[in-house]
Short mmCIF file of C-alpha atoms and ligand atoms in Angstrom, two decimals:
data_model
loop_
_atom_site.label_atom_id
_atom_site.label_comp_id
_atom_site.label_asym_id
_atom_site.label_seq_id
_atom_site.Cartn_x
_atom_site.Cartn_y
_atom_site.Cartn_z
CA UNK U 1 -0.35 2.12 -58.23
CA UNK U 2 1.01 -1.16 -58.32
CA UNK U 3 -0.33 -2.82 -55.28
CA UNK U 4 0.63 -5.97 -56.38
CA UNK U 5 -1.09 -8.74 -54.41
CA UNK U 6 -1.22 -6.74 -50.91
CA UNK U 7 -4.64 -6.11 -50.49
CA UNK U 8 -5.86 -3.47 -48.50
CA UNK U 9 -9.54 -2.71 -47.15
CA UNK U 10 -10.44 1.25 -47.09
CA UNK U 11 -12.85 1.41 -45.00
CA UNK U 12 -10.20 -0.22 -42.64
CA UNK U 13 -7.87 1.76 -42.54
CA UNK U 14 -5.57 2.83 -39.27
CA UNK U 15 -6.81 6.56 -38.66
CA UNK U 16 -3.31 7.32 -37.11
CA UNK U 17 -0.10 5.64 -38.50
CA UNK U 18 3.15 7.42 -36.85
CA UNK U 19 6.94 6.13 -37.88
CA UNK U 20 10.27 6.17 -36.90
CA UNK U 21 12.17 6.45 -40.25
CA UNK U 22 15.09 4.64 -39.15
CA UNK U 23 17.94 3.25 -41.14
CA UNK U 24 19.18 6.29 -43.05
CA UNK U 25 23.08 6.12 -41.86
CA UNK U 26 23.29 2.49 -42.60
CA UNK U 27 22.04 2.54 -45.73
CA UNK U 28 24.56 4.84 -46.81
CA UNK U 29 27.25 3.22 -45.12
CA UNK U 30 26.45 -0.35 -46.85
CA UNK U 31 27.32 1.68 -50.36
CA UNK U 32 30.25 3.10 -48.40
CA UNK U 33 28.86 6.69 -48.26
CA UNK U 34 28.75 9.47 -46.39
CA UNK U 35 25.61 9.88 -44.11
CA UNK U 36 24.12 12.75 -45.40
CA UNK U 37 23.37 10.81 -48.30
CA UNK U 38 21.40 8.48 -46.33
CA UNK U 39 19.78 11.05 -45.18
CA UNK U 40 18.97 12.76 -48.60
CA UNK U 41 17.69 9.37 -49.54
CA UNK U 42 15.73 8.93 -46.68
CA UNK U 43 13.99 12.13 -47.87
CA UNK U 44 12.70 10.47 -51.09
CA UNK U 45 11.23 7.71 -49.26
CA UNK U 46 9.20 10.51 -47.64
CA UNK U 47 7.99 11.91 -50.38
CA UNK U 48 6.62 8.52 -51.33
CA UNK U 49 4.91 7.43 -48.80
CA UNK U 50 3.58 10.98 -47.99
CA UNK U 51 1.91 10.80 -51.17
CA UNK U 52 1.24 7.03 -50.65
CA UNK U 53 -0.91 7.88 -47.06
CA UNK U 54 -2.41 10.11 -49.23
CA UNK U 55 -4.08 8.97 -52.14
CA UNK U 56 -5.43 6.11 -49.68
CA UNK U 57 -7.11 8.02 -47.59
CA UNK U 58 -5.42 8.11 -44.24
CA UNK U 59 -6.64 10.98 -42.27
CA UNK U 60 -3.39 11.24 -39.88
CA UNK U 61 0.22 10.71 -40.30
CA UNK U 62 2.72 11.44 -38.32
CA UNK U 63 6.75 11.00 -38.99
CA UNK U 64 9.45 11.14 -36.40
CA UNK U 65 12.21 13.42 -38.50
CA UNK U 66 14.02 14.30 -35.69
CA UNK U 67 14.18 13.36 -31.58
CA UNK U 68 15.46 15.19 -28.57
CA UNK U 69 18.08 12.98 -28.71
CA UNK U 70 19.40 13.42 -31.95
CA UNK U 71 20.35 16.54 -30.41
CA UNK U 72 23.45 14.71 -29.22
CA UNK U 73 24.84 13.62 -32.93
CA UNK U 74 27.79 15.48 -34.68
CA UNK U 75 27.15 18.86 -35.04
CA UNK U 76 28.23 18.78 -39.01
CA UNK U 77 25.26 15.85 -39.06
CA UNK U 78 22.71 17.96 -37.11
CA UNK U 79 23.23 20.64 -39.12
CA UNK U 80 23.00 18.86 -42.49
CA UNK U 81 19.37 17.41 -41.76
CA UNK U 82 18.35 20.76 -40.32
CA UNK U 83 19.33 21.87 -43.76
CA UNK U 84 17.48 19.32 -45.85
CA UNK U 85 14.44 19.93 -43.95
CA UNK U 86 14.77 23.90 -45.18
CA UNK U 87 15.01 21.91 -48.58
CA UNK U 88 12.62 19.28 -48.04
CA UNK U 89 10.34 22.21 -46.63
CA UNK U 90 10.13 24.03 -49.45
CA UNK U 91 9.86 21.70 -51.89
CA UNK U 92 7.77 19.86 -50.92
CA UNK U 93 4.97 22.36 -50.54
CA UNK U 94 3.44 22.08 -54.63
CA UNK U 95 3.15 18.23 -53.51
CA UNK U 96 1.11 19.40 -49.99
CA UNK U 97 -0.92 21.40 -52.26
CA UNK U 98 -1.57 18.96 -54.87
CA UNK U 99 -3.12 16.36 -52.44
CA UNK U 100 -4.97 18.96 -50.28
CA UNK U 101 -2.61 17.78 -47.05
CA UNK U 102 -2.21 19.91 -43.80
CA UNK U 103 0.67 20.11 -41.88
CA UNK U 104 1.49 20.35 -38.32
CA UNK U 105 4.80 19.90 -36.59
CA UNK U 106 4.60 18.61 -32.45
CA UNK U 107 7.69 18.89 -29.95
CA UNK U 108 10.22 21.21 -28.73
CA UNK U 109 10.22 23.65 -32.18
CA UNK U 110 11.90 25.88 -30.37
CA UNK U 111 14.75 24.93 -30.09
CA UNK U 112 15.16 24.50 -33.95
CA UNK U 113 17.29 26.62 -36.00
CA UNK U 114 15.00 30.06 -36.86
CA UNK U 115 15.00 29.60 -40.33
CA UNK U 116 13.49 26.05 -39.34
CA UNK U 117 11.13 27.58 -37.72
CA UNK U 118 9.86 30.48 -40.37
CA UNK U 119 10.06 27.85 -43.40
CA UNK U 120 7.62 25.27 -40.95
CA UNK U 121 5.29 28.34 -39.85
CA UNK U 122 4.78 28.90 -43.62
CA UNK U 123 3.77 25.96 -44.68
CA UNK U 124 2.05 25.02 -41.66
CA UNK U 125 -0.08 28.12 -42.77
CA UNK U 126 0.01 27.20 -46.34
CA UNK U 127 -1.90 24.42 -46.28
CA UNK U 128 -4.02 25.21 -42.87
CA UNK U 129 -7.24 25.29 -44.99
CA UNK U 130 -6.48 21.78 -47.24
CA UNK U 131 -9.01 19.13 -45.50
CA UNK U 132 -7.23 15.82 -46.53
CA UNK U 133 -4.45 14.08 -45.09
CA UNK U 134 -2.93 15.75 -41.77
CA UNK U 135 0.63 15.31 -42.09
CA UNK U 136 2.66 15.93 -38.67
CA UNK U 137 6.35 15.93 -38.62
CA UNK U 138 7.77 15.20 -34.91
CA UNK U 139 10.93 17.81 -34.75
CA UNK U 140 12.90 18.37 -31.59
CA UNK U 141 10.59 16.26 -30.05
CA UNK U 142 10.51 13.67 -27.03
CA UNK U 143 7.79 11.82 -25.72
CA UNK U 144 9.14 12.24 -21.78
CA UNK U 145 9.57 15.90 -22.43
CA UNK U 146 5.97 16.32 -24.11
CA UNK U 147 4.65 14.40 -21.15
CA UNK U 148 6.56 17.20 -18.58
CA UNK U 149 5.35 19.98 -20.42
CA UNK U 150 2.11 18.68 -20.25
CA UNK U 151 2.40 18.25 -16.24
CA UNK U 152 3.54 21.18 -15.46
CA UNK U 153 1.17 23.36 -17.78
CA UNK U 154 -1.97 21.54 -16.14
CA UNK U 155 -0.30 22.00 -12.88
CA UNK U 156 -0.26 25.91 -13.03
CA UNK U 157 -4.15 25.65 -14.08
CA UNK U 158 -4.49 23.68 -11.00
CA UNK U 159 -2.50 26.24 -8.76
CA UNK U 160 -4.77 29.35 -10.36
CA UNK U 161 -7.40 27.64 -10.13
CA UNK U 162 -8.68 27.25 -12.96
CA UNK U 163 -9.27 23.25 -13.70
CA UNK U 164 -9.68 21.34 -10.07
CA UNK U 165 -7.45 18.19 -9.15
CA UNK U 166 -10.51 16.31 -9.44
CA UNK U 167 -11.11 16.90 -13.26
CA UNK U 168 -7.54 15.95 -14.45
CA UNK U 169 -8.23 12.79 -15.89
CA UNK U 170 -6.84 11.76 -19.44
CA UNK U 171 -9.35 13.69 -21.55
CA UNK U 172 -7.06 16.67 -20.01
CA UNK U 173 -4.17 14.87 -20.26
CA UNK U 174 -4.24 14.83 -24.07
CA UNK U 175 -5.63 18.20 -24.36
CA UNK U 176 -2.31 18.93 -23.05
CA UNK U 177 -0.32 17.21 -24.95
CA UNK U 178 1.79 18.56 -28.84
CA UNK U 179 -0.90 15.79 -30.31
CA UNK U 180 -4.15 17.18 -28.66
CA UNK U 181 -6.24 17.11 -32.00
CA UNK U 182 -4.87 13.83 -33.14
CA UNK U 183 -6.74 11.04 -32.44
CA UNK U 184 -4.32 7.95 -30.44
CA UNK U 185 -2.07 6.34 -32.62
CA UNK U 186 -3.09 3.03 -34.04
CA UNK U 187 -0.68 1.73 -35.69
CA UNK U 188 3.20 2.53 -35.48
CA UNK U 189 5.47 1.24 -37.84
CA UNK U 190 9.87 1.28 -37.11
CA UNK U 191 12.10 0.43 -40.14
CA UNK U 192 15.26 -0.47 -39.95
CA UNK U 193 14.95 -3.38 -37.54
CA UNK U 194 15.23 -1.68 -34.34
CA UNK U 195 12.93 -3.05 -31.87
CA UNK U 196 12.63 0.16 -29.72
CA UNK U 197 10.07 3.45 -29.30
CA UNK U 198 13.37 5.23 -29.23
CA UNK U 199 11.35 8.15 -26.63
CA UNK U 200 8.19 8.57 -29.49
CA UNK U 201 4.62 9.11 -28.14
CA UNK U 202 4.44 7.18 -25.09
CA UNK U 203 1.14 8.20 -24.24
CA UNK U 204 -0.31 8.12 -27.64
CA UNK U 205 0.40 4.55 -28.81
CA UNK U 206 -0.88 3.22 -25.79
CA UNK U 207 -3.30 0.71 -28.16
CA UNK U 208 -1.37 1.41 -31.15
CA UNK U 209 -0.44 -1.95 -33.17
CA UNK U 210 3.40 -2.37 -33.38
CA UNK U 211 5.02 -2.88 -36.57
CA UNK U 212 8.63 -3.66 -37.25
CA UNK U 213 10.53 -4.03 -40.02
CA UNK U 214 14.16 -4.88 -41.22
CA UNK U 215 13.77 -2.81 -44.16
CA UNK U 216 16.27 0.43 -44.14
CA UNK U 217 14.50 3.99 -44.71
CA UNK U 218 15.40 4.73 -47.64
CA UNK U 219 14.53 1.48 -49.06
CA UNK U 220 10.42 1.98 -47.68
CA UNK U 221 8.31 2.43 -50.58
CA UNK U 222 4.30 2.31 -51.04
CA UNK U 223 4.43 -1.37 -51.29
CA UNK U 224 6.06 -1.38 -48.00
CA UNK U 225 3.69 1.03 -46.35
CA UNK U 226 0.77 -1.29 -48.06
CA UNK U 227 2.38 -4.40 -46.60
CA UNK U 228 2.45 -2.82 -42.48
CA UNK U 229 -1.50 -1.86 -43.22
CA UNK U 230 -2.66 -5.26 -44.71
CA UNK U 231 -0.58 -6.78 -41.70
CA UNK U 232 -2.19 -4.46 -39.51
CA UNK U 233 -6.08 -4.89 -40.90
CA UNK U 234 -5.39 -9.09 -39.95
CA UNK U 235 -4.82 -8.16 -36.39
CA UNK U 236 -7.48 -8.21 -33.80
CA UNK U 237 -7.28 -5.72 -31.39
CA UNK U 238 -9.39 -6.41 -28.50
CA UNK U 239 -9.16 -3.62 -26.33
CA UNK U 240 -9.06 -6.14 -23.44
CA UNK U 241 -12.01 -7.93 -24.77
CA UNK U 242 -12.28 -11.49 -25.29
CA UNK U 243 -12.42 -12.59 -29.07
CA UNK U 244 -15.98 -13.98 -28.78
CA UNK U 245 -16.78 -10.29 -27.28
CA UNK U 246 -15.23 -8.99 -30.58
CA UNK U 247 -17.17 -10.97 -32.57
CA UNK U 248 -20.57 -9.66 -31.67
C1 IPE K 1 17.11 7.84 -39.42
O1 IPE K 1 18.15 6.94 -39.87
C2 IPE K 1 16.98 9.41 -38.95
C3 IPE K 1 16.69 10.39 -37.72
C4 IPE K 1 17.52 9.32 -36.62
C5 IPE K 1 17.23 11.54 -37.86
P1 IPE K 1 19.47 6.89 -38.68
O2 IPE K 1 20.73 8.49 -38.94
O3 IPE K 1 19.44 7.13 -37.17
O4 IPE K 1 20.19 5.87 -39.69
P2 IPE K 1 21.04 4.70 -38.66
O5 IPE K 1 20.28 4.37 -37.76
O6 IPE K 1 22.41 5.49 -38.32
O7 IPE K 1 20.93 3.73 -39.47
C1 IPE K 2 14.80 7.36 -34.10
O1 IPE K 2 15.79 7.13 -34.30
C2 IPE K 2 14.72 9.18 -33.63
C3 IPE K 2 14.30 9.51 -35.09
C4 IPE K 2 13.69 8.32 -36.22
C5 IPE K 2 13.98 10.75 -35.42
P1 IPE K 2 17.70 6.93 -33.53
O2 IPE K 2 18.06 6.54 -34.66
O3 IPE K 2 17.46 8.56 -33.70
O4 IPE K 2 17.12 6.03 -32.63
P2 IPE K 2 17.75 5.17 -31.52
O5 IPE K 2 18.70 6.03 -31.49
O6 IPE K 2 18.75 4.22 -31.96
O7 IPE K 2 17.11 4.60 -30.79
MG1 MG K 3 18.88 5.17 -36.31
#
């Protein structure tokens, strides 16, 4: 592994890294190739970054693979993305086994085609005993829809006297989100130069450090990940307190 001069303190890793993997289409366009070509290349970046995160000892990595809004893309592109997803799940199971990775998913996954759901279930089951990196794929995911879903569930429970209104707090809300078993995001990375959140993990990024890079997703490497983590480690997370309080 070539870490170059990038210094990472392994004792101070972000507990949860989330990535908005953007720029596949532009990467392909720069090469006068169809967008699909970029998605295929993007899948290779996923493998590299997942392996790199596991190697470092990162506990949680969440990848925005398909948004609720992405359903509005041309039918053919959506179809190809689903195909790529199925083959990636099939092909990467050995890698997950080898690296002790546990697969998880968030989102309205019931909207995904049957074969994607089946493959997903299989790989999640096959890796459920692994104790290393928890790799969460956000599929058919939208943060507002997630919050709406949580509010509905909580409302039903209140109506049926399972929980009282007074008990509805942050903890209860957390437990009704798709991310119920995951800690808050510490570091959110977005590639491709876009500086927006695009309906990703709105609740969970409340105090995340945001990192934006111009690199397009297919160009994002292990070194890029190390750079983002090193940048994160330079920051002072004050959580509302003063610098002096933090120093203590
Ligand atoms: C990210 O790349 C992949 C998905 C959203 C599925 P894009 O396909 O958004 O690439 P650009 O933004 O058009 O370059
Ligand atoms: C966000 O990328 C969704 C994923 C990376 C899966 P988009 O490319 O869809 O986001 P916008 O539409 O440019 O905000
Ligand atoms: Mg995009």
